[in-house]
């Protein structure tokens, strides 16, 4: 009898909640008011040192990067998931797309992409967590046409949307020597030019390398632990070069670090269709790592301490676990990093933050809220 | 929308009726299993670390009706997600309303592996229905009295159908309370229809505003095999 009453109450509650959620709500949204502000003379990006694009082309890319017109509902831009203030990553495990639905992976930070990304016939490297794109100019349009992220139907729809926004006529004309016609190829080129010129080279780590600063004792201890005792540099070698993603496309750039025994996300394996690549993901740059939480391809670790806990005693065994994380007995190693050592390593990783980059107006949104 | 709730009501009603019948049966021929997804509950009780993980099993409630003699029976699962959000911090203010309904029905068998562990396997037909709407509005002033004002409505409907294999493992906490998990491997074919309406008003160099309307219908079909790993725990009542 009591059970019947309980189930009846549940039934009524479900019905009431159901009808309440179906209640008609207004479709009117209060408009946001923005002003497009660009400097009279374009910012200088010194692109000649890296990629060779003109400042006008990079400026066009900057506007496109921050423009919500590039999403199907005019609400999401590239910058919605790649926020400057957190090293062009997102401060959530999974970003939200145009319908507020969760994306499949954590937003990867953007900085110091190499000129190799721009080469056409040879070279190229691995973009996205699973390395499915090799060239920046083809990669930049993928999130725009992704059905969860920005939702545009195809490249032509992107071009049409940009063509209809009146402020692009002048920007395209300047960027392409007087030719103001809009094509998806030009959009991709401009976006790639901007993204490829987001550069960081003024962290404390860089200043120490250049003899302009010195590490504190704690940071020095962390550096020593990172490169020597725990040999983190064997995978994160690119942290010592200005180039955050230094390697060309190479399966060795993808590693299974023992996050799971069974893979809900195959990573590289889904691209190569090779079971031996299952659970392997790109080794990311550690530049700005202190401000790009959460970590891993699924944002499972909220803090750097959680990441160190994983290496300390949380590595899961699997057939594809990287050999560097296995002991002589072929089982996962337990680094057993002490709390003091963790503090030191985190302090060292903090020296990789480039505060000038995350506040640099050249990389900031040109759309200012009124 | 009403259809979905009728289905939900029908599901809960069937559970009520089933209970009434077994109560009156002198010799128990059928076991009922009612499960509820309990991951968020367990996270509240036992939060061992800060790890984030995306729960991908959409079935919030499961129900099985199993013959005590053969172990064979039928099972079903339903899940519903409704979200209404408004984002005023984004460059373009926007509101989204998401309605996602997932269901599955199938046949399967439960087998006792030991006193405490019970395995289950089966074949399912699965489906989902998504009805999502999003609205946004922004005004962009780009100097010299020029502006671009855009209002957009996007309606997306997806009706997926498919099916596949399911397996699970239950642990008896007591004779009537079980803790279970499951994995499935489904093929789903999901045709999607999308309507995009844009009203854009452009004012250039102090001229009269020019308003342009566009209304586009798009459709696409996605087909995929998906593996759901046993990452979700169910609290199951057996009666």
Coordinates of C-alpha atoms in Angstrom, one line a residue:
Chain A
X1 CA 0.0 0.0 0.0
X2 CA 2.8 2.4 1.0
X3 CA 4.7 1.6 -2.2
X4 CA 1.6 2.4 -4.3
X5 CA 1.2 5.7 -2.6
X6 CA 4.9 6.5 -3.1
X7 CA 4.8 5.5 -6.8
X8 CA 1.6 7.6 -7.2
X9 CA 3.4 10.6 -5.7
X10 CA 6.3 10.1 -8.1
X11 CA 3.9 9.9 -11.0
X12 CA 2.2 13.1 -10.1
X13 CA 5.5 14.9 -9.6
X14 CA 6.9 13.8 -12.9
X15 CA 3.7 15.0 -14.7
X16 CA 3.7 18.4 -12.9
X17 CA 7.4 18.9 -13.7
X18 CA 6.8 17.8 -17.3
X19 CA 4.0 20.3 -17.9
X20 CA 5.9 23.1 -16.1
X21 CA 8.9 22.5 -18.4
X22 CA 6.6 22.7 -21.5
X23 CA 5.3 26.1 -20.4
X24 CA 5.7 28.6 -23.3
X25 CA 8.6 31.0 -22.7
X26 CA 9.4 34.2 -24.6
X27 CA 11.7 33.8 -27.5
X28 CA 12.9 37.4 -27.2
X29 CA 16.4 37.8 -26.1
X30 CA 17.8 41.2 -24.9
X31 CA 20.3 42.3 -27.6
X32 CA 23.9 42.7 -26.7
X33 CA 25.5 46.0 -27.8
X34 CA 29.0 45.8 -29.2
X35 CA 31.3 48.3 -30.9
X36 CA 33.9 47.1 -33.4
X37 CA 37.1 49.0 -32.5
X38 CA 40.3 48.6 -34.6
X39 CA 43.4 50.8 -34.5
X40 CA 43.9 53.3 -37.3
X41 CA 47.2 51.7 -38.0
X42 CA 47.1 47.9 -37.6
X43 CA 49.0 46.4 -34.7
X44 CA 52.4 45.0 -35.7
X45 CA 52.6 41.2 -35.2
X46 CA 56.2 40.8 -36.5
X47 CA 54.8 38.0 -38.6
X48 CA 57.8 38.2 -40.9
X49 CA 59.8 36.4 -38.2
X50 CA 57.4 33.4 -38.3
X51 CA 54.8 33.1 -41.0
X52 CA 55.2 36.2 -43.2
X53 CA 51.6 37.3 -43.3
X54 CA 50.7 41.0 -43.4
X55 CA 49.4 42.8 -40.3
X56 CA 46.2 43.5 -42.3
X57 CA 45.6 39.8 -42.9
X58 CA 46.2 39.0 -39.2
X59 CA 43.9 41.8 -38.2
X60 CA 41.2 40.3 -40.4
X61 CA 41.8 37.0 -38.7
X62 CA 41.5 38.6 -35.3
X63 CA 38.1 40.0 -36.1
X64 CA 36.9 36.7 -37.5
X65 CA 38.3 34.8 -34.5
X66 CA 36.1 37.0 -32.2
X67 CA 33.0 37.3 -34.5
X68 CA 29.9 35.4 -33.4
X69 CA 28.6 35.7 -37.1
X70 CA 30.6 32.6 -37.8
X71 CA 28.3 30.3 -35.8
X72 CA 24.9 29.2 -37.1
X73 CA 23.0 31.1 -34.4
X74 CA 25.3 34.1 -34.4
X75 CA 26.1 33.5 -30.7
X76 CA 29.4 31.6 -30.5
X77 CA 32.9 32.6 -31.8
X78 CA 36.2 30.8 -31.8
X79 CA 37.0 32.9 -28.7
X80 CA 34.0 31.4 -26.8
X81 CA 36.1 28.3 -26.2
X82 CA 39.6 29.8 -26.6
X83 CA 39.7 32.6 -24.1
X84 CA 42.7 34.9 -24.1
X85 CA 42.8 35.3 -20.3
X86 CA 43.3 31.5 -19.8
X87 CA 45.9 31.1 -22.6
X88 CA 43.3 30.6 -25.3
X89 CA 41.9 27.5 -23.6
X90 CA 38.6 27.2 -21.8
X91 CA 38.3 27.1 -18.0
X92 CA 35.9 24.2 -18.1
X93 CA 36.3 20.5 -18.8
X94 CA 34.0 20.6 -21.8
X95 CA 33.1 23.8 -23.6
X96 CA 29.6 24.5 -24.7
X97 CA 28.6 24.9 -28.3
X98 CA 25.9 27.0 -30.0
X99 CA 23.0 25.1 -28.4
X100 CA 24.7 25.0 -25.0
X101 CA 25.6 21.4 -25.5
X102 CA 28.9 20.0 -24.3
X103 CA 31.7 19.5 -26.7
X104 CA 33.5 16.1 -26.8
X105 CA 36.9 17.2 -25.6
X106 CA 38.6 19.8 -23.6
X107 CA 39.6 23.0 -25.5
X108 CA 43.3 22.9 -26.2
X109 CA 45.3 26.0 -25.6
X110 CA 46.6 28.0 -28.6
X111 CA 50.0 29.5 -28.7
X112 CA 53.3 29.3 -30.6
X113 CA 52.1 27.2 -33.5
X114 CA 55.0 26.6 -35.8
X115 CA 55.6 27.7 -39.3
X116 CA 55.3 24.0 -40.3
X117 CA 51.6 24.4 -39.8
X118 CA 51.5 26.6 -42.9
X119 CA 53.5 24.4 -45.3
X120 CA 51.5 23.0 -48.1
X121 CA 53.0 19.9 -49.6
X122 CA 55.3 18.6 -46.9
X123 CA 55.7 18.8 -43.2
X124 CA 52.7 19.8 -41.3
X125 CA 52.0 18.6 -37.8
X126 CA 49.4 17.2 -35.5
X127 CA 46.5 19.5 -34.6
X128 CA 43.6 18.6 -32.2
X129 CA 44.0 16.1 -29.4
X130 CA 43.9 13.2 -31.8
X131 CA 46.1 14.8 -34.6
X132 CA 43.4 14.5 -37.2
X133 CA 44.4 17.7 -39.0
X134 CA 47.9 18.6 -40.2
X135 CA 47.5 22.1 -41.5
X136 CA 46.2 25.1 -39.7
X137 CA 44.4 26.6 -42.7
X138 CA 42.3 23.4 -42.9
X139 CA 41.9 23.0 -39.2
X140 CA 40.5 26.5 -38.4
X141 CA 37.2 25.9 -40.3
X142 CA 36.5 22.5 -38.6
X143 CA 35.1 23.8 -35.3
X144 CA 32.9 26.3 -37.3
X145 CA 31.2 23.4 -39.2
X146 CA 31.2 21.1 -36.2
X147 CA 27.5 20.3 -35.4
X148 CA 28.0 20.8 -31.7
X149 CA 30.5 23.7 -31.6
X150 CA 29.5 26.4 -34.1
X151 CA 27.1 24.5 -36.2
X152 CA 27.5 26.1 -39.7
X153 CA 26.4 23.8 -42.5
X154 CA 29.5 24.0 -44.8
X155 CA 32.3 26.3 -45.9
X156 CA 30.0 28.2 -48.3
X157 CA 27.6 29.0 -45.6
X158 CA 30.5 30.5 -43.6
X159 CA 31.5 32.7 -46.5
X160 CA 27.9 33.8 -47.1
X161 CA 27.6 34.8 -43.4
X162 CA 30.8 36.8 -43.5
X163 CA 29.8 38.4 -46.8
X164 CA 26.6 39.7 -45.2
X165 CA 28.4 41.4 -42.4
X166 CA 29.1 44.9 -43.8
X167 CA 32.3 45.6 -41.8
X168 CA 34.2 42.9 -43.6
X169 CA 34.3 44.6 -47.0
X170 CA 37.0 47.1 -46.0
X171 CA 38.9 44.4 -43.9
X172 CA 39.1 42.0 -46.8
X173 CA 40.1 44.7 -49.2
X174 CA 43.0 45.7 -47.0
X175 CA 44.0 42.1 -46.4
X176 CA 43.9 40.9 -50.0
X177 CA 45.3 43.9 -52.0
X178 CA 42.0 45.6 -52.8
X179 CA 40.1 42.4 -53.5
X180 CA 37.1 42.4 -51.2
X181 CA 35.4 39.3 -52.4
X182 CA 34.8 36.8 -49.6
X183 CA 35.6 33.1 -49.9
X184 CA 36.0 30.4 -47.4
X185 CA 39.7 29.9 -48.4
X186 CA 40.4 33.6 -47.6
X187 CA 38.6 33.2 -44.3
X188 CA 40.6 30.2 -43.4
X189 CA 43.8 31.9 -44.4
X190 CA 43.1 35.0 -42.3
X191 CA 42.1 32.9 -39.3
X192 CA 45.2 30.7 -39.6
X193 CA 47.3 33.9 -39.9
X194 CA 45.9 35.2 -36.6
X195 CA 46.0 31.9 -34.7
X196 CA 49.5 31.2 -36.0
X197 CA 50.7 34.5 -34.7
X198 CA 49.5 34.1 -31.1
X199 CA 52.9 33.8 -29.6
X200 CA 54.3 33.6 -26.1
X201 CA 57.9 34.3 -25.4
X202 CA 57.9 36.5 -22.3
X203 CA 57.3 34.1 -19.4
X204 CA 59.6 34.1 -16.4
X205 CA 61.0 30.8 -17.9
X206 CA 62.0 32.8 -21.1
X207 CA 63.4 35.7 -19.0
X208 CA 65.6 33.2 -17.1
X209 CA 66.7 31.7 -20.4
X210 CA 67.6 35.2 -21.6
X211 CA 69.5 36.1 -18.4
X212 CA 66.9 38.7 -17.5
X213 CA 65.6 37.0 -14.3
X214 CA 66.4 34.1 -12.0
X215 CA 64.3 31.3 -10.5
X216 CA 63.4 31.4 -6.8
X217 CA 64.9 28.4 -4.8
X218 CA 61.5 26.7 -5.0
X219 CA 61.2 27.2 -8.8
X220 CA 64.8 25.9 -9.2
X221 CA 64.0 22.8 -7.2
X222 CA 60.9 22.3 -9.3
X223 CA 62.9 22.7 -12.5
X224 CA 65.4 20.1 -11.3
X225 CA 62.7 17.7 -10.4
X226 CA 60.9 18.2 -13.7
X227 CA 63.8 17.7 -16.0
X228 CA 66.1 15.4 -13.9
X229 CA 64.5 13.3 -11.1
X230 CA 61.1 12.7 -12.9
X231 CA 62.3 13.2 -16.4
X232 CA 59.1 14.9 -17.5
X233 CA 61.1 16.5 -20.3
X234 CA 61.3 13.2 -22.1
X235 CA 57.8 13.8 -23.3
X236 CA 57.4 17.6 -22.7
X237 CA 60.7 18.4 -24.4
X238 CA 59.1 21.3 -26.3
X239 CA 58.7 23.3 -23.1
X240 CA 62.4 24.2 -23.4
X241 CA 62.0 25.7 -26.9
X242 CA 60.0 28.8 -27.8
X243 CA 58.0 26.5 -30.1
X244 CA 55.2 25.0 -28.0
X245 CA 54.3 22.3 -30.5
X246 CA 57.7 21.6 -32.0
X247 CA 57.4 18.2 -33.4
X248 CA 56.3 17.4 -36.9
X249 CA 53.6 14.8 -37.3
X250 CA 55.0 11.8 -35.6
X251 CA 53.2 9.0 -33.8
X252 CA 55.7 9.5 -31.0
X253 CA 54.0 12.9 -30.3
X254 CA 51.0 10.9 -29.1
X255 CA 51.2 9.0 -25.8
X256 CA 49.0 6.9 -23.6
X257 CA 49.7 8.1 -20.1
X258 CA 47.6 5.6 -18.3
X259 CA 44.5 7.7 -17.7
X260 CA 42.1 4.7 -18.2
X261 CA 42.3 0.9 -18.5
X262 CA 39.4 1.0 -20.9
X263 CA 39.1 3.8 -23.4
X264 CA 35.8 5.6 -23.8
X265 CA 37.7 7.9 -26.2
X266 CA 40.1 6.1 -28.5
X267 CA 42.0 9.3 -29.4
X268 CA 44.7 8.7 -32.0
X269 CA 43.3 5.2 -32.5
X270 CA 40.1 6.5 -33.9
X271 CA 42.1 8.3 -36.6
X272 CA 44.6 5.7 -37.5
X273 CA 42.1 2.8 -36.9
X274 CA 45.0 0.9 -35.2
X275 CA 44.2 -0.7 -31.8
X276 CA 47.8 0.0 -30.8
X277 CA 47.0 3.8 -30.9
X278 CA 43.9 3.6 -28.7
X279 CA 44.1 5.9 -25.7
X280 CA 46.9 7.9 -27.2
X281 CA 46.6 11.7 -27.2
X282 CA 48.7 14.6 -28.2
X283 CA 51.4 15.7 -25.8
X284 CA 50.5 19.4 -25.3
X285 CA 52.7 22.3 -24.8
X286 CA 53.2 23.3 -21.1
X287 CA 53.4 27.0 -21.9
X288 CA 50.8 28.8 -19.8
X289 CA 49.9 25.5 -18.2
X290 CA 49.2 27.1 -14.8
X291 CA 46.3 29.0 -16.2
X292 CA 44.9 26.5 -18.6
X293 CA 43.1 24.2 -16.2
X294 CA 41.3 21.8 -16.3
X295 CA 43.8 19.3 -17.8
X296 CA 43.8 16.3 -20.2
X297 CA 41.8 15.7 -23.3
X298 CA 38.6 15.4 -21.2
X299 CA 39.5 18.0 -18.5
X300 CA 39.4 15.3 -15.8
X301 CA 42.0 17.0 -13.6
X302 CA 41.0 20.3 -12.1
X303 CA 44.4 21.3 -10.8
X304 CA 48.1 20.7 -11.5
X305 CA 48.3 18.9 -8.1
X306 CA 45.7 16.4 -9.5
X307 CA 47.8 15.9 -12.5
X308 CA 50.9 15.2 -10.3
X309 CA 48.8 12.8 -8.2
X310 CA 48.0 10.9 -11.4
X311 CA 51.7 10.4 -12.1
X312 CA 52.5 9.9 -8.5
X313 CA 50.2 6.9 -7.9
X314 CA 47.3 6.9 -10.4
X315 CA 48.7 5.5 -13.7
X316 CA 46.4 2.8 -15.0
X317 CA 47.9 -0.2 -16.8
X318 CA 46.9 -1.1 -20.4
X319 CA 48.5 -2.6 -23.4
X320 CA 49.2 0.8 -24.9
X321 CA 50.6 2.5 -21.8
X322 CA 53.8 4.3 -22.8
X323 CA 57.0 2.4 -22.0
X324 CA 58.4 5.4 -20.2
X325 CA 55.6 5.0 -17.6
X326 CA 56.3 1.3 -17.0
X327 CA 58.8 -0.2 -14.6
X328 CA 61.1 -3.2 -15.1
X329 CA 58.2 -5.5 -14.2
X330 CA 56.2 -4.0 -17.1
X331 CA 53.7 -2.5 -14.6
X332 CA 52.9 1.2 -14.3
X333 CA 55.4 3.1 -12.3
X334 CA 54.5 4.9 -9.1
X335 CA 56.5 8.1 -9.0
X336 CA 55.5 8.7 -5.4
X337 CA 56.0 12.5 -5.6
X338 CA 56.1 14.0 -2.2
X339 CA 53.9 17.0 -1.3
X340 CA 57.0 19.2 -1.0
X341 CA 58.1 18.1 -4.5
X342 CA 54.6 18.7 -5.9
X343 CA 54.7 22.3 -4.5
X344 CA 58.1 22.8 -6.2
X345 CA 57.1 21.4 -9.6
X346 CA 53.9 23.5 -9.6
X347 CA 56.0 26.6 -8.8
X348 CA 58.3 25.8 -11.7
X349 CA 55.3 25.3 -14.0
X350 CA 54.1 28.7 -12.9
X351 CA 57.1 30.2 -14.5
X352 CA 55.8 29.2 -17.9
X353 CA 53.0 31.7 -17.7
X354 CA 53.3 34.7 -20.0
X355 CA 51.1 37.4 -18.4
X356 CA 51.9 39.8 -21.2
X357 CA 50.4 37.5 -23.8
X358 CA 47.1 37.0 -22.0
X359 CA 46.7 40.8 -21.7
X360 CA 48.2 41.7 -25.1
X361 CA 45.6 44.0 -27.0
X362 CA 46.9 42.6 -30.3
X363 CA 45.2 39.3 -29.4
X364 CA 42.2 40.7 -27.6
X365 CA 38.6 41.0 -28.8
X366 CA 38.0 43.9 -31.1
X367 CA 34.3 43.8 -30.2
X368 CA 33.8 45.9 -27.1
X369 CA 30.7 45.7 -25.0
X370 CA 28.9 49.1 -24.6
Chain B
X1 CA 6.4 17.2 -26.2
X2 CA 3.1 15.8 -24.8
X3 CA 4.0 12.5 -26.5
X4 CA 7.2 12.2 -24.5
X5 CA 5.4 12.7 -21.3
X6 CA 2.7 10.2 -22.2
X7 CA 5.5 7.7 -22.8
X8 CA 7.0 8.5 -19.4
X9 CA 3.7 8.2 -17.7
X10 CA 3.1 4.9 -19.4
X11 CA 6.4 3.6 -18.3
X12 CA 5.9 4.5 -14.7
X13 CA 2.3 3.2 -14.8
X14 CA 3.6 -0.2 -16.1
X15 CA 5.9 -0.4 -13.1
X16 CA 3.0 0.3 -10.7
X17 CA 0.8 -2.3 -12.4
X18 CA 3.6 -4.9 -12.4
X19 CA 4.2 -4.5 -8.7
X20 CA 0.5 -5.0 -8.0
X21 CA 0.4 -8.2 -9.9
X22 CA 3.4 -9.7 -8.2
X23 CA 2.0 -8.9 -4.8
X24 CA -1.0 -11.0 -5.5
X25 CA 0.9 -13.9 -7.0
X26 CA 1.3 -16.7 -4.5
X27 CA 4.4 -18.3 -6.3
X28 CA 6.7 -15.7 -7.7
X29 CA 7.2 -16.2 -11.4
X30 CA 8.6 -12.9 -12.3
X31 CA 11.3 -10.6 -10.9
X32 CA 11.1 -6.8 -11.5
X33 CA 14.2 -4.7 -11.5
X34 CA 13.8 -0.9 -11.3
X35 CA 17.1 1.0 -11.6
X36 CA 18.0 4.7 -11.3
X37 CA 21.3 6.2 -12.5
X38 CA 23.2 7.2 -9.3
X39 CA 26.5 8.6 -10.3
X40 CA 25.8 12.2 -9.2
X41 CA 24.4 10.8 -5.9
X42 CA 27.6 8.8 -5.3
X43 CA 29.7 11.8 -6.2
X44 CA 27.9 13.7 -3.4
X45 CA 28.5 11.0 -0.9
X46 CA 32.0 9.8 -1.9
X47 CA 34.0 12.5 -3.6
X48 CA 37.4 10.9 -3.7
X49 CA 39.0 13.5 -6.1
X50 CA 38.3 16.5 -8.2
X51 CA 38.3 14.6 -11.5
X52 CA 35.8 15.6 -14.1
X53 CA 34.2 13.0 -16.3
X54 CA 31.5 13.1 -18.9
X55 CA 28.6 10.7 -18.2
X56 CA 27.6 9.4 -21.6
X57 CA 24.8 6.9 -20.6
X58 CA 21.5 8.7 -21.3
X59 CA 19.3 6.2 -19.6
X60 CA 18.3 7.6 -16.2
X61 CA 15.8 4.9 -15.4
X62 CA 15.9 1.2 -16.3
X63 CA 13.3 -1.5 -15.8
X64 CA 13.6 -5.2 -16.3
X65 CA 10.9 -7.9 -16.1
X66 CA 12.6 -11.3 -15.8
X67 CA 11.3 -14.8 -15.5
X68 CA 12.5 -16.5 -12.3
X69 CA 12.6 -19.8 -14.1
X70 CA 14.6 -19.1 -17.3
X71 CA 16.3 -15.8 -16.5
X72 CA 15.0 -14.4 -19.8
X73 CA 12.8 -11.3 -19.9
X74 CA 12.3 -7.8 -21.3
X75 CA 13.9 -4.6 -20.3
X76 CA 13.6 -0.9 -21.0
X77 CA 15.4 2.3 -20.3
X78 CA 14.4 6.0 -20.5
X79 CA 16.3 9.2 -20.0
X80 CA 15.2 12.8 -20.4
X81 CA 17.2 16.0 -20.3
X82 CA 15.7 19.5 -20.3
X83 CA 17.8 22.6 -20.1
X84 CA 16.9 26.2 -20.6
X85 CA 19.8 28.6 -20.3
X86 CA 20.4 32.2 -21.1
X87 CA 23.9 33.6 -21.5
X88 CA 24.3 37.3 -21.2
X89 CA 28.1 37.3 -20.7
X90 CA 28.8 36.1 -24.2
X91 CA 29.5 38.7 -26.9
X92 CA 26.0 37.9 -28.4
X93 CA 23.3 37.3 -25.8
X94 CA 21.6 34.0 -26.5
X95 CA 19.2 31.5 -25.0
X96 CA 19.0 27.8 -25.5
X97 CA 16.3 25.3 -24.8
X98 CA 17.3 21.6 -25.0
X99 CA 14.9 18.7 -24.9
X100 CA 16.6 15.3 -25.3
X101 CA 14.7 12.1 -24.8
X102 CA 16.3 8.7 -25.1
X103 CA 14.7 5.2 -24.8
X104 CA 15.4 1.6 -25.4
X105 CA 13.6 -1.7 -25.2
X106 CA 14.9 -5.1 -25.6
X107 CA 15.1 -8.7 -24.6
X108 CA 17.8 -10.2 -22.4
X109 CA 18.8 -12.7 -19.8
X110 CA 20.1 -12.5 -16.3
X111 CA 22.4 -15.2 -15.0
X112 CA 23.7 -15.5 -11.4
X113 CA 27.5 -15.8 -11.5
X114 CA 27.8 -16.3 -7.7
X115 CA 25.8 -15.6 -4.6
X116 CA 26.4 -11.8 -5.0
X117 CA 27.1 -11.2 -8.6
X118 CA 24.6 -11.4 -11.5
X119 CA 25.4 -10.9 -15.2
X120 CA 23.0 -9.7 -17.8
X121 CA 23.1 -9.5 -21.6
X122 CA 20.6 -8.6 -24.2
X123 CA 19.6 -7.2 -27.5
X124 CA 18.0 -3.7 -27.7
X125 CA 16.2 -1.4 -30.0
X126 CA 17.2 2.2 -29.0
X127 CA 16.0 5.6 -30.1
X128 CA 16.3 9.2 -29.2
X129 CA 14.4 12.4 -29.9
X130 CA 16.0 15.8 -29.6
X131 CA 14.2 19.1 -30.0
X132 CA 16.5 22.0 -29.4
X133 CA 16.0 25.7 -29.9
X134 CA 18.4 28.7 -29.6
X135 CA 17.8 32.4 -30.0
X136 CA 20.4 35.2 -30.1
X137 CA 20.4 38.9 -30.7
X138 CA 23.3 41.3 -31.1
X139 CA 23.9 44.9 -32.3
X140 CA 27.4 45.8 -33.6
X141 CA 28.4 49.4 -34.1
X142 CA 31.3 49.6 -36.5
X143 CA 31.8 53.4 -36.6
X144 CA 30.6 56.4 -38.5
X145 CA 26.9 55.7 -37.6
X146 CA 27.1 52.2 -39.2
X147 CA 25.6 49.2 -37.5
X148 CA 24.7 45.6 -38.0
X149 CA 21.9 44.1 -35.9
X150 CA 21.2 40.4 -36.1
X151 CA 18.4 38.3 -34.6
X152 CA 18.7 34.5 -35.1
X153 CA 16.5 31.6 -34.3
X154 CA 17.8 28.0 -34.8
X155 CA 15.5 25.0 -34.4
X156 CA 17.0 21.6 -34.6
X157 CA 15.1 18.3 -34.5
X158 CA 16.9 14.9 -34.4
X159 CA 15.1 11.5 -34.4
X160 CA 17.5 8.7 -34.0
X161 CA 16.8 5.0 -34.3
X162 CA 19.1 2.0 -33.9
X163 CA 20.0 -0.8 -31.6
X164 CA 22.6 -3.3 -30.6
X165 CA 24.1 -5.3 -27.8
X166 CA 24.0 -4.6 -24.1
X167 CA 25.7 -6.3 -21.2
X168 CA 25.8 -5.6 -17.5
X169 CA 26.9 -6.7 -14.1
X170 CA 24.9 -6.4 -10.8
X171 CA 26.1 -6.8 -7.2
X172 CA 23.6 -7.7 -4.5
X173 CA 23.9 -5.3 -1.6
X174 CA 20.9 -7.0 -0.1
X175 CA 18.3 -9.4 -1.5
X176 CA 16.3 -6.5 -2.8
X177 CA 18.9 -3.8 -3.4
X178 CA 21.5 -4.1 -6.2
X179 CA 24.3 -2.0 -7.5
X180 CA 24.8 -2.4 -11.3
X181 CA 26.6 -1.1 -14.2
X182 CA 26.3 -1.7 -17.9
X183 CA 27.9 -1.4 -21.3
X184 CA 26.4 -1.3 -24.7
X185 CA 27.4 -1.2 -28.3
X186 CA 24.7 0.4 -30.5
X187 CA 24.4 1.5 -34.1
X188 CA 22.4 4.7 -34.4
X189 CA 21.1 6.4 -37.5
X190 CA 20.0 10.0 -36.7
X191 CA 18.4 12.1 -39.3
X192 CA 18.5 15.8 -38.3
X193 CA 16.4 18.7 -39.6
X194 CA 17.5 22.3 -38.9
X195 CA 15.8 25.6 -39.6
X196 CA 17.8 28.7 -39.4
X197 CA 16.0 32.1 -39.4
X198 CA 18.1 35.3 -39.5
X199 CA 16.8 38.8 -39.5
X200 CA 19.7 41.2 -40.1
X201 CA 19.4 45.0 -40.2
X202 CA 22.3 47.0 -41.6
X203 CA 22.7 50.7 -41.4
X204 CA 25.6 52.2 -43.4
X205 CA 26.9 55.8 -43.5
X206 CA 23.8 57.2 -42.0
X207 CA 21.6 55.8 -44.7
X208 CA 18.2 54.1 -44.1
X209 CA 18.3 50.7 -42.4
X210 CA 18.1 47.8 -44.7
X211 CA 16.6 44.7 -43.3
X212 CA 17.3 41.3 -44.8
X213 CA 15.5 38.0 -43.8
X214 CA 16.8 34.6 -44.5
X215 CA 15.2 31.3 -43.7
X216 CA 17.1 28.1 -44.5
X217 CA 16.2 24.5 -43.9
X218 CA 19.0 22.0 -43.7
X219 CA 19.0 18.3 -43.2
X220 CA 21.7 15.8 -42.5
X221 CA 21.9 12.2 -41.4
X222 CA 24.5 10.8 -39.1
X223 CA 25.2 7.1 -38.6
X224 CA 27.5 5.7 -36.1
X225 CA 28.5 2.8 -33.9
X226 CA 29.0 3.9 -30.4
X227 CA 30.4 2.0 -27.4
X228 CA 29.2 3.1 -23.9
X229 CA 31.5 1.9 -21.3
X230 CA 30.4 0.8 -17.8
X231 CA 31.1 4.2 -16.3
X232 CA 27.7 4.6 -14.8
X233 CA 26.3 3.0 -11.6
X234 CA 22.7 2.2 -11.2
X235 CA 20.9 1.7 -7.9
X236 CA 18.5 -1.2 -8.5
X237 CA 15.5 -2.3 -6.5
X238 CA 14.4 -5.9 -7.1
X239 CA 10.8 -6.8 -6.2

